[in-house]
PDB file of C-alpha atoms in Angstrom:
ATOM      1  CA  LEU A1275      13.771 -10.200  -4.930  1.00 62.00           C
ATOM      2  CA  LEU A1276      14.514 -13.104  -7.326  1.00 71.00           C
ATOM      3  CA  ASP A1277      16.763 -14.604  -4.497  1.00 78.00           C
ATOM      4  CA  GLY A1278      14.061 -14.617  -1.917  1.00 75.00           C
ATOM      5  CA  GLY A1279      14.429 -11.030  -0.728  1.00 69.00           C
ATOM      6  CA  GLY A1280      11.844  -8.342  -0.101  1.00 68.00           C
ATOM      7  CA  THR A1281       8.686  -8.085   2.081  1.00 74.00           C
ATOM      8  CA  LEU A1282       5.026  -7.623   1.666  1.00 79.00           C
ATOM      9  CA  LEU A1283       4.233  -4.031   0.625  1.00 83.00           C
ATOM     10  CA  VAL A1284       0.626  -3.911   2.122  1.00 86.00           C
ATOM     11  CA  THR A1285      -1.213  -6.462   4.430  1.00 87.00           C
ATOM     12  CA  GLY A1286      -4.721  -6.290   5.626  1.00 89.00           C
ATOM     13  CA  ASP A1287      -5.780  -5.571   9.177  1.00 92.00           C
ATOM     14  CA  ASP A1288      -9.093  -5.693  11.085  1.00 94.00           C
ATOM     15  CA  ARG A1289     -10.688  -2.909   9.167  1.00 94.00           C
ATOM     16  CA  TRP A1290      -8.927  -3.026   5.662  1.00 93.00           C
ATOM     17  CA  VAL A1291      -9.470  -6.450   4.271  1.00 94.00           C
ATOM     18  CA  ALA A1292      -7.896  -7.800   1.046  1.00 93.00           C
ATOM     19  CA  PRO A1293      -5.687  -4.978  -0.118  1.00 91.00           C
ATOM     20  CA  GLY A1294      -4.361  -5.312  -3.534  1.00 88.00           C
ATOM     21  CA  HIS A1295      -3.948  -4.165  -7.159  1.00 88.00           C
ATOM     22  CA  ASN A1296      -1.176  -1.793  -6.213  1.00 88.00           C
ATOM     23  CA  ALA A1297       0.213   1.032  -8.394  1.00 92.00           C
ATOM     24  CA  VAL A1298       2.968   3.480  -7.461  1.00 93.00           C
ATOM     25  CA  LEU A1299       2.503   7.109  -8.378  1.00 95.00           C
ATOM     26  CA  HIS A1300       5.686   9.160  -8.434  1.00 95.00           C
ATOM     27  CA  THR A1301       5.130  12.926  -7.907  1.00 96.00           C
ATOM     28  CA  PRO A1302       7.553  15.828  -7.172  1.00 97.00           C
ATOM     29  CA  SER A1303       6.145  15.896  -3.579  1.00 93.00           C
ATOM     30  CA  GLY A1304       6.704  12.171  -3.036  1.00 94.00           C
ATOM     31  CA  ASP A1305       5.758   8.666  -4.015  1.00 95.00           C
ATOM     32  CA  TYR A1306       2.438   7.108  -3.269  1.00 95.00           C
ATOM     33  CA  ASN A1307       1.052   3.468  -3.188  1.00 93.00           C
ATOM     34  CA  ILE A1308      -2.490   3.459  -4.630  1.00 94.00           C
ATOM     35  CA  TYR A1309      -4.479   0.380  -4.113  1.00 93.00           C
ATOM     36  CA  HIS A1310      -7.985  -0.866  -3.049  1.00 94.00           C
ATOM     37  CA  ALA A1311      -9.200  -2.718  -0.012  1.00 95.00           C
ATOM     38  CA  LEU A1312     -12.477  -3.796   1.485  1.00 96.00           C
ATOM     39  CA  ASP A1313     -13.779  -1.649   4.275  1.00 96.00           C
ATOM     40  CA  ALA A1314     -14.943  -4.187   6.932  1.00 96.00           C
ATOM     41  CA  GLN A1315     -16.559  -1.371   8.915  1.00 96.00           C
ATOM     42  CA  SER A1316     -18.908  -0.485   6.007  1.00 96.00           C
ATOM     43  CA  SER A1317     -20.143  -4.028   4.992  1.00 94.00           C
ATOM     44  CA  GLY A1318     -16.992  -4.710   2.840  1.00 94.00           C
ATOM     45  CA  ILE A1319     -17.359  -1.786   0.450  1.00 96.00           C
ATOM     46  CA  PRO A1320     -14.371  -1.544  -1.947  1.00 96.00           C
ATOM     47  CA  THR A1321     -12.363   1.534  -1.121  1.00 96.00           C
ATOM     48  CA  LEU A1322      -9.561   3.404  -2.913  1.00 96.00           C
ATOM     49  CA  ARG A1323      -6.594   3.818  -0.580  1.00 94.00           C
ATOM     50  CA  ILE A1324      -3.625   6.107  -1.016  1.00 94.00           C
ATOM     51  CA  ALA A1325      -0.553   5.700   1.228  1.00 93.00           C
ATOM     52  CA  GLN A1326       2.745   7.389   1.067  1.00 93.00           C
ATOM     53  CA  LEU A1327       5.765   5.465   0.293  1.00 93.00           C
ATOM     54  CA  GLN A1328       9.174   5.659   1.703  1.00 91.00           C
ATOM     55  CA  TRP A1329      12.186   3.709   0.518  1.00 91.00           C
ATOM     56  CA  ALA A1330      14.410   1.734   2.973  1.00 87.00           C
ATOM     57  CA  ALA A1331      17.913   2.920   3.123  1.00 88.00           C
ATOM     58  CA  SER A1332      19.315  -0.509   3.638  1.00 86.00           C
ATOM     59  CA  ASP A1333      17.973  -2.240   0.528  1.00 82.00           C
ATOM     60  CA  GLY A1334      15.864   0.173  -1.464  1.00 84.00           C
ATOM     61  CA  TRP A1335      12.623  -1.642  -0.840  1.00 85.00           C
ATOM     62  CA  PRO A1336       9.439   0.350  -0.641  1.00 88.00           C
ATOM     63  CA  ILE A1337       7.664   0.772   2.654  1.00 88.00           C
ATOM     64  CA  SER A1338       4.005   1.671   2.633  1.00 86.00           C
ATOM     65  CA  ALA A1339       2.183   3.778   5.234  1.00 82.00           C
ATOM     66  CA  GLY A1340      -0.940   1.628   4.548  1.00 69.00           C
ATOM     67  CA  PRO A1341      -3.354   0.299   5.251  1.00 63.00           C
TER      68      PRO A1341
END
């Protein structure tokens, strides 16, 4: 990452705007990305989002199922 590697973990889409303030929760059943985003279909209401994380085999970078 310090040498220019890595990719964005979460980006917005047409519905989920401005995702951010990520936290990673590690549990025995898996890892999860917890963050908030604004719901464009509900007048921009801030919404808690939880997405399962996977880890790339090639470089160990997290891959989120979100938004």
